[in-house]
XYZ file of C-alpha atoms in Angstrom:
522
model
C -90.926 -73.695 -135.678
C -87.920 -76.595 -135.606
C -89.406 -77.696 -139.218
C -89.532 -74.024 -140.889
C -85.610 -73.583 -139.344
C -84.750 -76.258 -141.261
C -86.332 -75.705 -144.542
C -84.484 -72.005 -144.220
C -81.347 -73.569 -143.596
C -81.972 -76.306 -147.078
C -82.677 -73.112 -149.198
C -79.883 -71.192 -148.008
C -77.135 -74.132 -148.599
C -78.923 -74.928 -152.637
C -79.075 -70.900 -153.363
C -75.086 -70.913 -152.363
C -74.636 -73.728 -154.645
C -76.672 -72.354 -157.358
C -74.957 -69.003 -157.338
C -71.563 -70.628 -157.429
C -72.567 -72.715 -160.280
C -73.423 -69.879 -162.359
C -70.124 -67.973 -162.250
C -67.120 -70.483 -161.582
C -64.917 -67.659 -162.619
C -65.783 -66.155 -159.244
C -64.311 -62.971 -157.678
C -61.260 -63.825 -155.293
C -62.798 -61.222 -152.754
C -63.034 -62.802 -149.535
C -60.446 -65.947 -150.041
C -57.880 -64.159 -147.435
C -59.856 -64.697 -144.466
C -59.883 -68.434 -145.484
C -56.300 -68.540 -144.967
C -53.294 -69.393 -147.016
C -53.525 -72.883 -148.115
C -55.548 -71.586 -151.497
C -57.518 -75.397 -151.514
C -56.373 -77.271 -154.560
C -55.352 -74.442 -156.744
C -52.153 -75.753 -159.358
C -49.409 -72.768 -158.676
C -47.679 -70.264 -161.125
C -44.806 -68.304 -160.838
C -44.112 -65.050 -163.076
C -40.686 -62.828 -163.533
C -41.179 -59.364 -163.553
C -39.272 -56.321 -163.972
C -39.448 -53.848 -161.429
C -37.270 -50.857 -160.921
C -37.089 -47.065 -159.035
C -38.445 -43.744 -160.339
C -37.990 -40.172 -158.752
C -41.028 -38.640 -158.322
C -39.922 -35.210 -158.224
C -42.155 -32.007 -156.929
C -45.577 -32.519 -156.663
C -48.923 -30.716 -156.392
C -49.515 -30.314 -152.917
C -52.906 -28.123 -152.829
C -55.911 -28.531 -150.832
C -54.548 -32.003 -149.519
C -56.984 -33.892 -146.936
C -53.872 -34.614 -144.158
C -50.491 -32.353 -144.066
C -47.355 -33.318 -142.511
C -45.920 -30.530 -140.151
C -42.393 -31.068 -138.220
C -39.587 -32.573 -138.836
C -38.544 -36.211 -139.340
C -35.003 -37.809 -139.364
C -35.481 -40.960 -141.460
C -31.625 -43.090 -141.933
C -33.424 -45.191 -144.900
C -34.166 -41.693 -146.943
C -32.974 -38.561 -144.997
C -34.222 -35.703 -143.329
C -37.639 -34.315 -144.463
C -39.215 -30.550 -142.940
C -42.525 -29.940 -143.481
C -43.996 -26.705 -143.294
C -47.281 -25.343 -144.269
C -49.400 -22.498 -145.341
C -53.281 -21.876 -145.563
C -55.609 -19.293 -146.384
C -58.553 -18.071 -143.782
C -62.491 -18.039 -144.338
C -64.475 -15.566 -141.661
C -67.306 -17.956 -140.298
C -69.648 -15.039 -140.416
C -69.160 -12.749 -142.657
C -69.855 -8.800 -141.771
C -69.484 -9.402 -138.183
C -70.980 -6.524 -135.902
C -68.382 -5.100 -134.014
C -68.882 -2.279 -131.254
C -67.039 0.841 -130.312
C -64.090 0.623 -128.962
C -63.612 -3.270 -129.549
C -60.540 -4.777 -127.644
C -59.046 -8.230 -127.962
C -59.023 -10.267 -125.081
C -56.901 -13.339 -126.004
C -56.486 -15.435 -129.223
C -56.219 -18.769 -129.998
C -55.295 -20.721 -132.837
C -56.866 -24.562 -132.312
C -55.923 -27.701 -134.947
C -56.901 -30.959 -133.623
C -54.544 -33.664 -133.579
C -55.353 -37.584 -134.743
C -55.670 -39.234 -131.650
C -56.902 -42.230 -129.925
C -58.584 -42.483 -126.334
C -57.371 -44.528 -124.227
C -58.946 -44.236 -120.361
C -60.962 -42.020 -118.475
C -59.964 -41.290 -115.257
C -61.719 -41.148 -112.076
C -61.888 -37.136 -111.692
C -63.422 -36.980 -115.414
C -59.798 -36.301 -117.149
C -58.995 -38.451 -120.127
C -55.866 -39.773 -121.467
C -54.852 -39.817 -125.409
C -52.193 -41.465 -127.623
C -51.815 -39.599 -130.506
C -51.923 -41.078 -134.158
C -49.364 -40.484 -136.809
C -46.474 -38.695 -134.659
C -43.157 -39.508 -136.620
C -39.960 -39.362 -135.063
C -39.235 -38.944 -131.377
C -41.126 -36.699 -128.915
C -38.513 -34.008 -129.507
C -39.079 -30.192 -130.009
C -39.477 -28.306 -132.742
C -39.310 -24.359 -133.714
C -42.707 -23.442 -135.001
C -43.043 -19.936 -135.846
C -46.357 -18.612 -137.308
C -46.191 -15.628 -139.666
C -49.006 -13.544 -141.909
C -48.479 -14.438 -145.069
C -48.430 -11.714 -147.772
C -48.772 -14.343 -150.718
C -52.024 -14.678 -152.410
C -52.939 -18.205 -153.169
C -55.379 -17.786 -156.351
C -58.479 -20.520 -157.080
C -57.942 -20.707 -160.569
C -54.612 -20.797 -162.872
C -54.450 -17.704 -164.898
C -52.330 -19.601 -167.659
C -55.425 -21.838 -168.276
C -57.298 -19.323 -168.811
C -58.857 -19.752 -165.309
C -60.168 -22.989 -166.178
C -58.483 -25.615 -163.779
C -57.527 -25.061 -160.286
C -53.969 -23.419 -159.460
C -51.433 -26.217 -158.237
C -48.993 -25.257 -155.682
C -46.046 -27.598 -155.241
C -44.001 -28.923 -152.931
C -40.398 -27.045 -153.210
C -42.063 -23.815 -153.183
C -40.741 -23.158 -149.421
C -39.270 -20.352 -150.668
C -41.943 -18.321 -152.237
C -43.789 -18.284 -148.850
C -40.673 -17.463 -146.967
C -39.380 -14.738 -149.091
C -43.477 -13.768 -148.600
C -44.057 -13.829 -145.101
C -44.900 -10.358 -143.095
C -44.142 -8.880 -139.680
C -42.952 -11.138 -136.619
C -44.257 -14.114 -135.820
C -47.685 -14.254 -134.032
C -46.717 -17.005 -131.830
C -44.830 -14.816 -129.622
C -46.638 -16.085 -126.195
C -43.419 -16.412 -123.390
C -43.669 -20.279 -123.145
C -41.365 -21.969 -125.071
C -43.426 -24.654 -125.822
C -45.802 -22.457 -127.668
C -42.682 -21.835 -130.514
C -39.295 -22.258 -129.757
C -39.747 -25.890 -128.128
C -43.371 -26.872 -129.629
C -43.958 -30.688 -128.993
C -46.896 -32.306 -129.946
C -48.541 -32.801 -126.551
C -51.192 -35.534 -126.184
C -52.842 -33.864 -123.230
C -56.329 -33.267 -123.306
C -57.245 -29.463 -123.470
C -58.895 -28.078 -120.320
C -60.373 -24.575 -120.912
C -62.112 -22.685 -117.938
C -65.557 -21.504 -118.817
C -67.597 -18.791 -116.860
C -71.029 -18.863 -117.115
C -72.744 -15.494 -116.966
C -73.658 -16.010 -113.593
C -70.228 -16.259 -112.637
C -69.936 -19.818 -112.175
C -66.529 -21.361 -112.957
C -66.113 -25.160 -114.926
C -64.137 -27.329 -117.108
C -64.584 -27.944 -120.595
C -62.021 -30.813 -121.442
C -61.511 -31.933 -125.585
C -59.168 -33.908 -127.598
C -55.405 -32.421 -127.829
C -54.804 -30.527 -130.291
C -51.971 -27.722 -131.599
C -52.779 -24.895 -129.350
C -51.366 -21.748 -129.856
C -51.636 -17.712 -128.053
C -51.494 -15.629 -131.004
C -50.429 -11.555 -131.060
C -53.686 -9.717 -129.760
C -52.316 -6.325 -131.388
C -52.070 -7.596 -134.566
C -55.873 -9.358 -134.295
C -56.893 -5.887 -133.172
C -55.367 -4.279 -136.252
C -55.963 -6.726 -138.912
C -59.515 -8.030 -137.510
C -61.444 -5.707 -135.212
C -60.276 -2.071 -137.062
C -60.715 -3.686 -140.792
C -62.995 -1.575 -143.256
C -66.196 -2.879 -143.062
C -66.161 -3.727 -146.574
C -62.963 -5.991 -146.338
C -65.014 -8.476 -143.641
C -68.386 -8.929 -146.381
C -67.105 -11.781 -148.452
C -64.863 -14.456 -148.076
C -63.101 -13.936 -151.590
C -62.497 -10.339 -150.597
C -61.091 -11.288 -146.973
C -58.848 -13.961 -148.390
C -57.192 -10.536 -150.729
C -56.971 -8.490 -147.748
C -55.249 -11.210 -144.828
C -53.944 -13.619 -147.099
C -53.163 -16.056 -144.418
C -51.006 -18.216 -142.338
C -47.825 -19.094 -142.688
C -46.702 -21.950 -140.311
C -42.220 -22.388 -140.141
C -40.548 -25.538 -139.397
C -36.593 -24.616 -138.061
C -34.891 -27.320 -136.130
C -34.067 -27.164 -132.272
C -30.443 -27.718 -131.690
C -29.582 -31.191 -130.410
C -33.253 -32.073 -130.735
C -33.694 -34.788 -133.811
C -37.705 -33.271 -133.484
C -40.650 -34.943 -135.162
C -43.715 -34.352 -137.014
C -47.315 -34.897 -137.287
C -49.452 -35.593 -139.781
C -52.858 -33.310 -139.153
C -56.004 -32.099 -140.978
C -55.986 -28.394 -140.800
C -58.839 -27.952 -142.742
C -60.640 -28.585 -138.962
C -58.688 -25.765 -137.842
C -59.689 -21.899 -136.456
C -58.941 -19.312 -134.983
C -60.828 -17.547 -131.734
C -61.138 -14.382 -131.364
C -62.181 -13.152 -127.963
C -62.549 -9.487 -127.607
C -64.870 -7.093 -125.671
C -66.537 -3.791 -126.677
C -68.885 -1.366 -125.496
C -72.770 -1.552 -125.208
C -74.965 1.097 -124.864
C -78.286 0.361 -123.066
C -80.929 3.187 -121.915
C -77.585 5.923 -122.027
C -75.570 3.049 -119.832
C -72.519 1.848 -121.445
C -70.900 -1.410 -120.380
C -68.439 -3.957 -121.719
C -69.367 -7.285 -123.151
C -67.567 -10.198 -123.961
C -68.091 -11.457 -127.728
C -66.309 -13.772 -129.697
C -65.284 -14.072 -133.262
C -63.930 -17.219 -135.193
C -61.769 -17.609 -138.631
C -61.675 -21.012 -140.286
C -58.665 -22.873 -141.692
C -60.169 -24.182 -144.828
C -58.940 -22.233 -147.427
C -56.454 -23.136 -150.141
C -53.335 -25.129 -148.573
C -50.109 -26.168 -149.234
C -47.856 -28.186 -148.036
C -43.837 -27.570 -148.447
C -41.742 -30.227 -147.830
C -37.834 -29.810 -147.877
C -35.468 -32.778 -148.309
C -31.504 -32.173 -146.723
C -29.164 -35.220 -145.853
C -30.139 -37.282 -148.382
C -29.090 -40.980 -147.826
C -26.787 -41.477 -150.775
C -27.932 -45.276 -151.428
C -31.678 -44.223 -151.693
C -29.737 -41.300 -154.180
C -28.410 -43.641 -156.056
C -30.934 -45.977 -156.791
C -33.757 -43.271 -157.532
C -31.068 -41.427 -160.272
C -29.712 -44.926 -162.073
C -32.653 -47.145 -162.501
C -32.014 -50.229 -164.004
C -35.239 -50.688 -165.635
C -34.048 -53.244 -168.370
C -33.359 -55.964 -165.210
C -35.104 -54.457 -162.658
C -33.288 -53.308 -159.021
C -31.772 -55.002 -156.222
C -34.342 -52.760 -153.743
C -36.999 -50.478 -154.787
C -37.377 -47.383 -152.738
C -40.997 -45.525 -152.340
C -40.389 -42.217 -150.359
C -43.747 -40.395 -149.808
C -44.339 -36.751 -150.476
C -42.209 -35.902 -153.491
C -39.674 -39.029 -153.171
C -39.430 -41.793 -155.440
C -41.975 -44.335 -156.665
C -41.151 -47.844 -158.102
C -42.579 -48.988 -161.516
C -43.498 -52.684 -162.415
C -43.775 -54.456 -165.591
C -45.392 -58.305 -165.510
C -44.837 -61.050 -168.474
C -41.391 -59.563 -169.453
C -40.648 -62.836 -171.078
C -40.775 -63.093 -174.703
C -44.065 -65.456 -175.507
C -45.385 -66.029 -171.882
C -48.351 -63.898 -171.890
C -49.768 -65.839 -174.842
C -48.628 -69.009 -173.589
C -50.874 -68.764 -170.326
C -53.568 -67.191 -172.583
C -53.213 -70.822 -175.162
C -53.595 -72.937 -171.905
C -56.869 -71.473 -171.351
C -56.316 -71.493 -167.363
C -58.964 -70.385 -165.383
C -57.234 -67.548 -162.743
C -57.870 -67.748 -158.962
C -55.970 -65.557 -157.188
C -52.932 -63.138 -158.358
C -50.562 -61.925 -155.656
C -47.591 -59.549 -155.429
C -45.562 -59.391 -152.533
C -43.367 -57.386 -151.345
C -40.387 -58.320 -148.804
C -39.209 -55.218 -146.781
C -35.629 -54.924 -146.675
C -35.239 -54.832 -142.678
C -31.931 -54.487 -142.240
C -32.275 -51.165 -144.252
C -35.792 -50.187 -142.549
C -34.039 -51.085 -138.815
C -34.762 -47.800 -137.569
C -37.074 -46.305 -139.272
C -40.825 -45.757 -139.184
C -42.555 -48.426 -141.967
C -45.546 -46.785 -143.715
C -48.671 -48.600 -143.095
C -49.291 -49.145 -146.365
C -48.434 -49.159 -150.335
C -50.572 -48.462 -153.668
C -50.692 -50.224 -156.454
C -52.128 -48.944 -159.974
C -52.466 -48.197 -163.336
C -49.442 -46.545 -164.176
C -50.222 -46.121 -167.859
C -53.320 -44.339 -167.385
C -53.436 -43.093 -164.116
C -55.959 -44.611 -162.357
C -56.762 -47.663 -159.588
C -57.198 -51.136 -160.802
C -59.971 -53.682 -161.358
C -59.317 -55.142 -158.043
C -59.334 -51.658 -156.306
C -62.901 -51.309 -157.555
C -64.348 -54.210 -157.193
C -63.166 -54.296 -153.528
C -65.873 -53.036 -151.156
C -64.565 -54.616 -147.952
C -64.497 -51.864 -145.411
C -63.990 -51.884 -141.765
C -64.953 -49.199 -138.389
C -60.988 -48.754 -138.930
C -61.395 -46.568 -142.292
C -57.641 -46.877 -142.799
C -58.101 -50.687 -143.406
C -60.667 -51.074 -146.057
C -60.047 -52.564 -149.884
C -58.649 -55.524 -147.280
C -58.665 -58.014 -149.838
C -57.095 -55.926 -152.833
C -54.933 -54.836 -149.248
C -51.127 -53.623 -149.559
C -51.072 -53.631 -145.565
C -47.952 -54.166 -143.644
C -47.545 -57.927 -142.267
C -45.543 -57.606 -139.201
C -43.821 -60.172 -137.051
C -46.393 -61.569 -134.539
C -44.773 -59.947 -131.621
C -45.445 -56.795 -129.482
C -43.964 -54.063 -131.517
C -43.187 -56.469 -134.282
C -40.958 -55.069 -137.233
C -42.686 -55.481 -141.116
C -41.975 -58.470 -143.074
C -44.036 -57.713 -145.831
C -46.525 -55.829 -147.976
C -49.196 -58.587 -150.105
C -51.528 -56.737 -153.055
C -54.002 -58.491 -155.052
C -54.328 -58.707 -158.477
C -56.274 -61.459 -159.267
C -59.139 -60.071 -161.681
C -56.165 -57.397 -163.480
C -54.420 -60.879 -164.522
C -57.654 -63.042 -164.867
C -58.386 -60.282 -167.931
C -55.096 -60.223 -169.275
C -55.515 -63.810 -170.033
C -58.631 -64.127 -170.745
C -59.181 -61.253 -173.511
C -56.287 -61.119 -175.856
C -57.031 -57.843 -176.735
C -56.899 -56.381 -173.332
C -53.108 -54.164 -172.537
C -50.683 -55.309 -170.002
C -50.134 -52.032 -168.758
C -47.114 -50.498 -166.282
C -48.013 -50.695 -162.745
C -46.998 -48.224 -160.260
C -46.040 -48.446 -156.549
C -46.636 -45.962 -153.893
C -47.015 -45.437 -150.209
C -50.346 -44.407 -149.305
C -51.966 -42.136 -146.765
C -55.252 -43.105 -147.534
C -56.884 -45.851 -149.268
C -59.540 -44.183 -150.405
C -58.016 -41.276 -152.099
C -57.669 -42.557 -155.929
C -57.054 -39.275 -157.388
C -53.571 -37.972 -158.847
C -51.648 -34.541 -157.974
C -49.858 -32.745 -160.846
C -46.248 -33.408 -161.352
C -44.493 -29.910 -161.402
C -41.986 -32.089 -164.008
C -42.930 -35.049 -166.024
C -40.231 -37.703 -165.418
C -40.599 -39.937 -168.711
C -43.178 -42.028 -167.475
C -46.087 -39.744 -165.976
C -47.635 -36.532 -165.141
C -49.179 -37.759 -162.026
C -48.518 -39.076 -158.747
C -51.467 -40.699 -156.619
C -52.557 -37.347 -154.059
C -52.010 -40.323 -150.987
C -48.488 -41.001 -152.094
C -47.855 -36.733 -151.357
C -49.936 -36.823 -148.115
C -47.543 -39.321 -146.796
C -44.287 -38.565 -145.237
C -42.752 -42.156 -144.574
C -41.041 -44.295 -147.222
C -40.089 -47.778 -147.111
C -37.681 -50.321 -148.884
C -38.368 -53.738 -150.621
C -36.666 -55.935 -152.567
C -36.987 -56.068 -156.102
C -36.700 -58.197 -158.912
C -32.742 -58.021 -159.875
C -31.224 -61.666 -160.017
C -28.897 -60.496 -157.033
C -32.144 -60.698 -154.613
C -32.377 -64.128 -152.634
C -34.876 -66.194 -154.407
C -37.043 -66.401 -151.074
C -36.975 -62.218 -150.861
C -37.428 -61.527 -154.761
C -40.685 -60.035 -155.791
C -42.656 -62.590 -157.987
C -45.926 -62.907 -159.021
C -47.673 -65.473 -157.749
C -50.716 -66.880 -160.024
C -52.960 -70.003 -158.881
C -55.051 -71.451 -161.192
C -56.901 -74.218 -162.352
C -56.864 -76.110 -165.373
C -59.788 -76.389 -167.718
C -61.910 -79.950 -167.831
């Protein structure tokens, strides 16, 4: 047994060495968690060029998380998110008896949350994720909406999907129909919402009368109007409850309103609404041997129709104004500001210098590891929420780079996977440490810049990210000189952030560089 251990651990050690052998230009995934001191590797420094770019309004349709709320941010200003969806029946030509009343109804969106005990009597206790700003009230106010939010764009010839942006608040506004549906007597139902991390605890009677508990996650809650649910639901023509496409024609919707509380700063959530629905509890009559009694039924309507989400921008900061409107993109800027949603972006050219590309690509160096960094400017980020993480891509084409792809580290924690190509915050190493700074890896996009002379040393783009594994692009409503298309994470998210740049006014130790370690051929 000892003697077949050890012949298992011989092969293992020559098929590592044999593998390694056979492709010294190995892939850098991995070499973080083997620390910092990159072994022997000879060290480059690069210039770059990196400067702002307004983003501008951006598709917003059918994203996976929406921001709802408001958030006061002093690096960037004050954003208000509000949000609108269309409604699928979950059964379509429901069977509904004579003289059908509603009982209650309740709209139910889970929020992102985290457990964190269970308690003796069988309650549990939440923190919620992604809550921006303090815990400070809101106005929500939930309307019909009367605007019909097509699949298809007619001036395509209904060949590609219909993009809804971002500053279209006022379409949906100037659309909206009746009072809200909200209109429950607690405040904290519209006039004050919070988000509440409480668990929700719903009584449940059995149908022999029996009384318990049923406890889930917290969630956005809301008593909606059971006259209008009566109207608009349980006395519809039969014919306008058959399909889903002709449903969507006849209630076109929700409309959900953001207005701010006075003296409240409020705050805002990010929250997948696509889980969302709507329950419909009602009774009607039933008719059994000439005996009619009532019975309880229910009826649900989904939130996963077509979206949008509007986001309005007031008190803008006037430095983050100023830098996103006079780019200096011949030197590069003193900070670069990335502003989530439809903010501002920062673009980044490598091997500015006349003749260095080609010099590295004469030397014939053999590329280890290629890093970015990014030092957060934290006097200007002091107070304000620092995004989790940033994007970096292919600005020329639109799409990820080599590194994002050949990445395929992934954790329980979805949020941190691509660790190694990364772009995570690095915070101080103290309980509720502040960021320092934001490392991406770009070792195999430089590795085949110098080693195939042919290959194009594109514009890189910089972005805040929602999600790391959304590599798709959302439709600029304007092109701003440089692209179309904004990575879909960069709209999902509501935060910014602020870095140094490259300008010769940054402090050598804060100026973004890239960093190249290499070795030298025999």
């Amino acid at each position: 047994m000892h003697t077949s251990s050890f012949f298992k651990r011989i092969l293992f050690v020559v098929s590592v060495l044999f593998f390694y052998s056979c492709d010294k230009e190995y892939n850098a995934i991995g070499a973080d968690l083997l620390g910092e001191n990159n072994f022997d590797f000879l060290q480059y420094t690069s210039d770059v060029v990196a400067y702002n770019q307004k983003v501008g309004p951006a598709d917003a349709t059918n994203l996976l998380t929406n921001a709802l709320g408001i958030y006061n941010d002093p690096a960037f200003g004050k954003t208000t998110a509000h949000f609108s969806t269309q409604l699928n029946l979950a059964v379509l030509s429901p069977k509904i008896g004579a003289n059908a009343v509603v009982d209650s109804v309740y709209l139910s969106v889970p929020y992102f949350s985290t457990l964190k005990t269970i308690n003796a009597d069988g309650s549990k206790t939440y923190e919620l994720d992604s809550i921006y700003g303090a815990q400070a009230p809101i106005k929500l106010s939930v309307f019909e909406s009367g605007y019909f939010m097509r699949d298809l764009d007619p001036t395509t010839g209904f060949t590609s999907s219909q993009s809804f942006y971002t500053d279209q608040t006022t379409l949906f506004e100037n659309s909206k129909i009746g009072s809200r549906l909200n209109n429950a007597s607690s405040v904290n139902q519209n006039d004050a919402f919070f988000f509440n991390p409480k668990e929700i605890i719903q009584k449940v009677i059995a149908t022999d009368g029996k009384v318990s508990l049923a406890r889930s996650i917290p969630a956005m809650r809301l008593k909606l109007d059971n006259t209008f649910f009566t109207t608009k639901i349980l006395n519809a023509p039969v014919a306008k409850l058959a399909s889903n496409d002709v449903f969507k024609d006849y209630f076109r919707g929700l409309y959900f309103k953001i207005e701010t509380v006075s003296g409240s700063a409020g705050s805002m959530a990010m929250m997948n609404f696509k889980d969302g629905k709507i329950t419909i509890n009602y009774t009607e009559d039933l008719v059994t041997n000439g005996v009619t009694t009532r019975v309880a039924k229910t009826m649900e309507l989904n939130l996963n129709g077509n979206s949008i989400n509007l986001l309005d921008q007031s008190n803008v900061n006037l430095a983050y104004l100023n830098a996103v409107n006079n780019p200096n993109s011949a030197s590069g800027d003193a900070n670069l500001y990335l502003k989530g949603g439809d903010g501002a972006m920062a673009v980044i050219d490598l091997f500015k210098t006349s003749g260095e590309l080609a010099l590295i690509r004469s030397k014939g160096w053999l590329i280890n590891e290629a890093n970015l960094i990014f030092h957060i400017d934290a006097a200007k980020m002091a107070t304000s929420n620092e995004p989790n993480r940033i994007y970096l891509y292919d600005l020329t084409n639109n799409r990820p780079l080599v590194d994002y792809f050949l990445d395929n580290t992934n954790f329980i924690d979805a949020k941190k996977s691509k660790y190694v190509f990364s772009g995570l915050i690095n915070k101080e190493a103290v309980a509720n440490g502040r960021g320092q700074t934001y490392k991406v890896r770009i070792t195999n996009q430089i590795r085949n810049l110098v080693k195939y002379a042919d290959s194009t040393n594109v514009k890189l783009g910089l972005v805040v990210t929602e999600n790391i594994a959304e590599s798709s692009f959302s439709k600029l409503r304007t092109a701003n000189g440089l692209t179309s298309k904004v990575p879909k994470a960069s709209v999902m998210n509501p935060l910014g952030t602020v870095l140094y740049g490259s300008h010769s006014s940054v402090p050598l130790d804060k100026r973004l560089k890239l960093q190249i370690y290499y070795t030298k051929p025999n």
